Amino acid sequence: MCNLLRVRWTITPAIPPQPWLVCAGCGVRRPFRCSGKARLNANGRRLDAWLIYKCPVCDKSWNRPLFERRPVQDISPDMLAALQANNPIWIRRQAFDLAALRSHAFDIEECAEIEIAKQVLNRPDGWSILHVELVVDLPAGIRLDRLLARELGLSRARLQSLRRWERLRLEPGRSDALRKRVTDGTGIMLDLACEPNRQMIGDAASGHSRP
Ligand SMILES: [Zn+2]
């Protein structure tokens, strides 16, 4: 379509989810931070591995089990190498594994702070419809309507009314998707033909200026 401004937003959460735990050092319940380090321990032919979290005040550690008493032969060579080298990419992926963290901590705080890289895929002259494609590799704790409002300079009420008039469409098109957290692969189609601020919104979507 030649009236389509197509952009891609790659969203990266700033910090991993933090479990709220009673600290064994200072005795107070606090959000523990992932240290970015893992620990591996051998027990004969079996291995234990933990991800290390720290109390933000007294630095006391909390070890989140990654696996326990697992036979060496059941661990993939890639995982073993990542653990031995404290591979930051692998560790970051574990730190963002919310389901695994939930099995060890009841109360988890997710940071809404994110970084966005905006890329223009196609910007024809005379475009009137904005299409935003989301790339979300790690879980990000921000709602879709908050993201769009902030990044496009539109109020959330305005987004709701655009949605009602079917000038805002989502793929997949779940009715409550605006109020849900952002997910990988979501497409947002915004018909701005009647919008006087179209160029400004387009610039904001393209990362050329802030609204
Ligand atoms: Zn502490």
mmCIF file of C-alpha atoms and ligand atoms in Angstrom:
data_model
loop_
_atom_site.group_PDB
_atom_site.id
_atom_site.type_symbol
_atom_site.label_atom_id
_atom_site.label_comp_id
_atom_site.label_asym_id
_atom_site.label_seq_id
_atom_site.Cartn_x
_atom_site.Cartn_y
_atom_site.Cartn_z
ATOM 1 C CA MET A 1 0.000 0.000 0.000
ATOM 2 C CA CYS A 2 1.456 3.342 -0.988
ATOM 3 C CA ASN A 3 -0.382 5.323 1.700
ATOM 4 C CA LEU A 4 1.252 3.360 4.519
ATOM 5 C CA LEU A 5 4.004 4.676 6.805
ATOM 6 C CA ARG A 6 5.554 1.499 8.181
ATOM 7 C CA VAL A 7 7.777 1.531 11.252
ATOM 8 C CA ARG A 8 9.231 -1.104 13.553
ATOM 9 C CA TRP A 9 9.722 -0.522 17.260
ATOM 10 C CA THR A 10 12.137 -2.836 19.047
ATOM 11 C CA ILE A 11 11.414 -2.700 22.753
ATOM 12 C CA THR A 12 13.990 -3.624 25.374
ATOM 13 C CA PRO A 13 13.124 -3.583 29.072
ATOM 14 C CA ALA A 14 15.692 -1.664 31.129
ATOM 15 C CA ILE A 15 16.042 -4.022 34.089
ATOM 16 C CA PRO A 16 14.944 -7.600 34.817
ATOM 17 C CA PRO A 17 11.957 -8.341 37.092
ATOM 18 C CA GLN A 18 12.736 -8.013 40.784
ATOM 19 C CA PRO A 19 11.409 -10.491 43.370
ATOM 20 C CA TRP A 20 10.300 -8.959 46.687
ATOM 21 C CA LEU A 21 11.897 -11.021 49.466
ATOM 22 C CA VAL A 22 12.616 -10.710 53.159
ATOM 23 C CA CYS A 23 16.356 -10.114 53.243
ATOM 24 C CA ALA A 24 18.312 -12.537 55.431
ATOM 25 C CA GLY A 25 20.886 -9.774 56.039
ATOM 26 C CA CYS A 26 18.899 -6.673 57.016
ATOM 27 C CA GLY A 27 15.592 -8.425 57.847
ATOM 28 C CA VAL A 28 13.471 -6.096 55.677
ATOM 29 C CA ARG A 29 11.337 -7.011 52.652
ATOM 30 C CA ARG A 30 12.915 -5.503 49.544
ATOM 31 C CA PRO A 31 12.993 -5.874 45.730
ATOM 32 C CA PHE A 32 16.090 -7.981 45.001
ATOM 33 C CA ARG A 33 18.170 -7.181 41.913
ATOM 34 C CA CYS A 34 19.637 -9.733 39.570
ATOM 35 C CA SER A 35 23.416 -9.571 39.877
ATOM 36 C CA GLY A 36 23.981 -10.804 36.319
ATOM 37 C CA LYS A 37 25.937 -13.779 37.680
ATOM 38 C CA ALA A 38 25.202 -17.470 38.033
ATOM 39 C CA ARG A 39 26.806 -20.037 40.280
ATOM 40 C CA LEU A 40 27.473 -23.641 39.365
ATOM 41 C CA ASN A 41 28.177 -26.357 41.942
ATOM 42 C CA ALA A 42 29.191 -29.963 41.340
ATOM 43 C CA ASN A 43 28.082 -32.874 43.502
ATOM 44 C CA GLY A 44 29.769 -35.883 41.982
ATOM 45 C CA ARG A 45 28.160 -36.300 38.550
ATOM 46 C CA ARG A 46 25.282 -33.987 39.413
ATOM 47 C CA LEU A 47 25.181 -30.226 39.154
ATOM 48 C CA ASP A 48 23.306 -27.388 40.823
ATOM 49 C CA ALA A 49 22.996 -23.931 39.293
ATOM 50 C CA TRP A 50 21.612 -20.714 40.688
ATOM 51 C CA LEU A 51 21.079 -17.183 39.515
ATOM 52 C CA ILE A 52 22.350 -14.712 42.110
ATOM 53 C CA TYR A 53 20.195 -11.787 43.287
ATOM 54 C CA LYS A 54 21.301 -9.077 45.721
ATOM 55 C CA CYS A 55 19.596 -6.998 48.373
ATOM 56 C CA PRO A 56 19.818 -3.374 47.171
ATOM 57 C CA VAL A 57 20.736 -2.159 50.681
ATOM 58 C CA CYS A 58 23.045 -4.689 52.375
ATOM 59 C CA ASP A 59 24.178 -6.701 49.307
ATOM 60 C CA LYS A 60 23.113 -10.023 50.862
ATOM 61 C CA SER A 61 22.593 -12.690 48.184
ATOM 62 C CA TRP A 62 19.529 -14.725 47.342
ATOM 63 C CA ASN A 63 20.119 -17.712 45.094
ATOM 64 C CA ARG A 64 17.362 -18.586 42.673
ATOM 65 C CA PRO A 65 17.667 -22.248 41.621
ATOM 66 C CA LEU A 66 18.013 -22.743 37.870
ATOM 67 C CA PHE A 67 18.251 -26.503 38.349
ATOM 68 C CA GLU A 68 19.207 -28.844 41.169
ATOM 69 C CA ARG A 69 20.992 -32.203 41.272
ATOM 70 C CA ARG A 70 20.810 -32.563 37.512
ATOM 71 C CA PRO A 71 23.036 -35.267 35.961
ATOM 72 C CA VAL A 72 25.839 -33.691 33.925
ATOM 73 C CA GLN A 73 24.807 -35.636 30.805
ATOM 74 C CA ASP A 74 21.327 -34.052 30.942
ATOM 75 C CA ILE A 75 22.706 -30.537 30.593
ATOM 76 C CA SER A 76 23.261 -29.239 27.093
ATOM 77 C CA PRO A 77 26.869 -28.255 26.279
ATOM 78 C CA ASP A 78 25.646 -24.742 25.350
ATOM 79 C CA MET A 79 23.972 -24.235 28.710
ATOM 80 C CA LEU A 80 26.987 -25.565 30.572
ATOM 81 C CA ALA A 81 29.336 -23.263 28.650
ATOM 82 C CA ALA A 82 27.031 -20.283 29.303
ATOM 83 C CA LEU A 83 26.955 -21.054 33.034
ATOM 84 C CA GLN A 84 30.709 -21.558 33.274
ATOM 85 C CA ALA A 85 31.412 -18.297 31.430
ATOM 86 C CA ASN A 86 28.590 -16.292 33.081
ATOM 87 C CA ASN A 87 27.445 -15.503 29.530
ATOM 88 C CA PRO A 88 25.580 -12.179 29.883
ATOM 89 C CA ILE A 89 23.088 -12.846 27.051
ATOM 90 C CA TRP A 90 22.116 -16.247 28.435
ATOM 91 C CA ILE A 91 21.901 -14.894 31.987
ATOM 92 C CA ARG A 92 19.757 -11.966 30.871
ATOM 93 C CA ARG A 93 17.304 -14.389 29.272
ATOM 94 C CA GLN A 94 17.055 -16.389 32.534
ATOM 95 C CA ALA A 95 16.613 -13.172 34.517
ATOM 96 C CA PHE A 96 13.596 -12.268 32.350
ATOM 97 C CA ASP A 97 12.039 -15.740 32.604
ATOM 98 C CA LEU A 98 9.004 -14.628 34.615
ATOM 99 C CA ALA A 99 7.392 -18.067 34.792
ATOM 100 C CA ALA A 100 10.543 -19.579 36.303
ATOM 101 C CA LEU A 101 10.952 -16.687 38.729
ATOM 102 C CA ARG A 102 7.312 -16.992 39.846
ATOM 103 C CA SER A 103 7.922 -20.531 41.034
ATOM 104 C CA HIS A 104 10.386 -19.139 43.588
ATOM 105 C CA ALA A 105 8.939 -15.738 44.482
ATOM 106 C CA PHE A 106 5.329 -14.704 45.063
ATOM 107 C CA ASP A 107 5.610 -10.963 44.611
ATOM 108 C CA ILE A 108 7.502 -9.728 41.561
ATOM 109 C CA GLU A 109 8.066 -6.166 40.479
ATOM 110 C CA GLU A 110 8.403 -5.456 36.788
ATOM 111 C CA CYS A 111 10.059 -2.282 35.617
ATOM 112 C CA ALA A 112 8.011 -0.196 33.150
ATOM 113 C CA GLU A 113 11.169 1.552 31.988
ATOM 114 C CA ILE A 114 12.046 0.525 28.449
ATOM 115 C CA GLU A 115 14.289 1.470 25.593
ATOM 116 C CA ILE A 116 12.858 1.731 22.079
ATOM 117 C CA ALA A 117 14.761 1.556 18.820
ATOM 118 C CA LYS A 118 12.584 2.969 16.021
ATOM 119 C CA GLN A 119 13.183 1.976 12.436
ATOM 120 C CA VAL A 120 11.369 3.319 9.377
ATOM 121 C CA LEU A 121 10.561 0.528 6.934
ATOM 122 C CA ASN A 122 8.705 2.625 4.393
ATOM 123 C CA ARG A 123 7.631 6.268 4.346
ATOM 124 C CA PRO A 124 5.978 7.238 1.069
ATOM 125 C CA ASP A 125 5.007 10.846 0.369
ATOM 126 C CA GLY A 126 1.363 11.461 1.112
ATOM 127 C CA TRP A 127 1.046 8.577 3.585
ATOM 128 C CA SER A 128 -2.122 8.621 5.689
ATOM 129 C CA ILE A 129 -2.023 5.349 7.628
ATOM 130 C CA LEU A 130 0.608 4.533 10.238
ATOM 131 C CA HIS A 131 1.564 0.911 10.791
ATOM 132 C CA VAL A 132 3.707 0.077 13.832
ATOM 133 C CA GLU A 133 5.166 -3.401 14.233
ATOM 134 C CA LEU A 134 6.390 -4.371 17.725
ATOM 135 C CA VAL A 135 9.435 -6.518 18.407
ATOM 136 C CA VAL A 136 9.511 -7.575 22.069
ATOM 137 C CA ASP A 137 12.117 -10.273 22.708
ATOM 138 C CA LEU A 138 12.016 -10.101 26.514
ATOM 139 C CA PRO A 139 8.905 -9.497 28.642
ATOM 140 C CA ALA A 140 8.371 -5.749 29.108
ATOM 141 C CA GLY A 141 6.057 -4.514 31.864
ATOM 142 C CA ILE A 142 4.338 -1.725 29.907
ATOM 143 C CA ARG A 143 0.741 -1.597 28.665
ATOM 144 C CA LEU A 144 0.154 -1.076 24.957
ATOM 145 C CA ASP A 145 -2.021 2.051 25.431
ATOM 146 C CA ARG A 146 0.609 3.683 27.671
ATOM 147 C CA LEU A 147 3.318 2.913 25.137
ATOM 148 C CA LEU A 148 1.338 4.364 22.220
ATOM 149 C CA ALA A 149 0.206 7.426 24.182
ATOM 150 C CA ARG A 150 3.747 8.207 25.268
ATOM 151 C CA GLU A 151 5.469 7.521 21.971
ATOM 152 C CA LEU A 152 2.909 9.157 19.677
ATOM 153 C CA GLY A 153 1.900 12.086 21.900
ATOM 154 C CA LEU A 154 -1.785 11.047 21.957
ATOM 155 C CA SER A 155 -3.894 10.748 25.096
ATOM 156 C CA ARG A 156 -5.174 7.326 26.095
ATOM 157 C CA ALA A 157 -8.744 8.658 25.792
ATOM 158 C CA ARG A 158 -7.965 9.702 22.207
ATOM 159 C CA LEU A 159 -6.601 6.233 21.473
ATOM 160 C CA GLN A 160 -9.802 4.694 22.874
ATOM 161 C CA SER A 161 -11.965 6.907 20.644
ATOM 162 C CA LEU A 162 -9.827 6.112 17.580
ATOM 163 C CA ARG A 163 -10.334 2.446 18.455
ATOM 164 C CA ARG A 164 -14.112 2.936 18.738
ATOM 165 C CA TRP A 165 -14.195 4.560 15.287
ATOM 166 C CA GLU A 166 -12.049 1.738 13.935
ATOM 167 C CA ARG A 167 -9.304 4.160 13.021
ATOM 168 C CA LEU A 168 -7.043 2.205 15.363
ATOM 169 C CA ARG A 169 -6.800 -1.510 14.618
ATOM 170 C CA LEU A 170 -4.680 -4.165 16.247
ATOM 171 C CA GLU A 171 -3.335 -7.481 15.002
ATOM 172 C CA PRO A 172 -4.107 -9.737 16.767
ATOM 173 C CA GLY A 173 -7.380 -7.895 17.321
ATOM 174 C CA ARG A 174 -8.334 -8.810 20.918
ATOM 175 C CA SER A 175 -10.747 -6.203 22.266
ATOM 176 C CA ASP A 176 -8.766 -5.653 25.499
ATOM 177 C CA ALA A 177 -5.322 -5.646 23.849
ATOM 178 C CA LEU A 178 -4.804 -1.920 24.455
ATOM 179 C CA ARG A 179 -4.945 -2.496 28.202
ATOM 180 C CA LYS A 180 -2.615 -5.502 28.105
ATOM 181 C CA ARG A 181 1.160 -5.558 28.196
ATOM 182 C CA VAL A 182 3.012 -5.228 24.917
ATOM 183 C CA THR A 183 3.669 -8.493 23.107
ATOM 184 C CA ASP A 184 6.006 -9.508 20.345
ATOM 185 C CA GLY A 185 4.563 -9.403 16.838
ATOM 186 C CA THR A 186 1.702 -6.998 17.596
ATOM 187 C CA GLY A 187 0.753 -4.770 14.679
ATOM 188 C CA ILE A 188 -0.916 -1.385 15.199
ATOM 189 C CA MET A 189 -2.697 0.265 12.298
ATOM 190 C CA LEU A 190 -3.663 3.899 12.798
ATOM 191 C CA ASP A 191 -5.696 5.737 10.162
ATOM 192 C CA LEU A 192 -4.603 9.378 10.454
ATOM 193 C CA ALA A 193 -6.190 10.700 7.250
ATOM 194 C CA CYS A 194 -8.379 13.135 9.231
ATOM 195 C CA GLU A 195 -5.693 13.980 11.791
ATOM 196 C CA PRO A 196 -4.244 17.524 11.508
ATOM 197 C CA ASN A 197 -1.113 16.444 13.465
ATOM 198 C CA ARG A 198 -0.407 13.551 11.137
ATOM 199 C CA GLN A 199 3.168 14.586 10.236
ATOM 200 C CA MET A 200 4.073 15.192 13.875
ATOM 201 C CA ILE A 201 2.716 11.788 14.896
ATOM 202 C CA GLY A 202 4.560 10.217 11.965
ATOM 203 C CA ASP A 203 7.817 11.884 13.014
ATOM 204 C CA ALA A 204 7.374 10.671 16.592
ATOM 205 C CA ALA A 205 6.642 7.129 15.366
ATOM 206 C CA SER A 206 9.733 7.247 13.147
ATOM 207 C CA GLY A 207 11.998 8.423 15.974
ATOM 208 C CA HIS A 208 12.775 11.730 14.263
ATOM 209 C CA SER A 209 11.435 13.897 17.020
ATOM 210 C CA ARG A 210 9.592 13.684 20.303
ATOM 211 C CA PRO A 211 5.959 14.787 20.295
HETATM 212 ZN ZN ZN B 1 19.455 -6.611 53.004
#
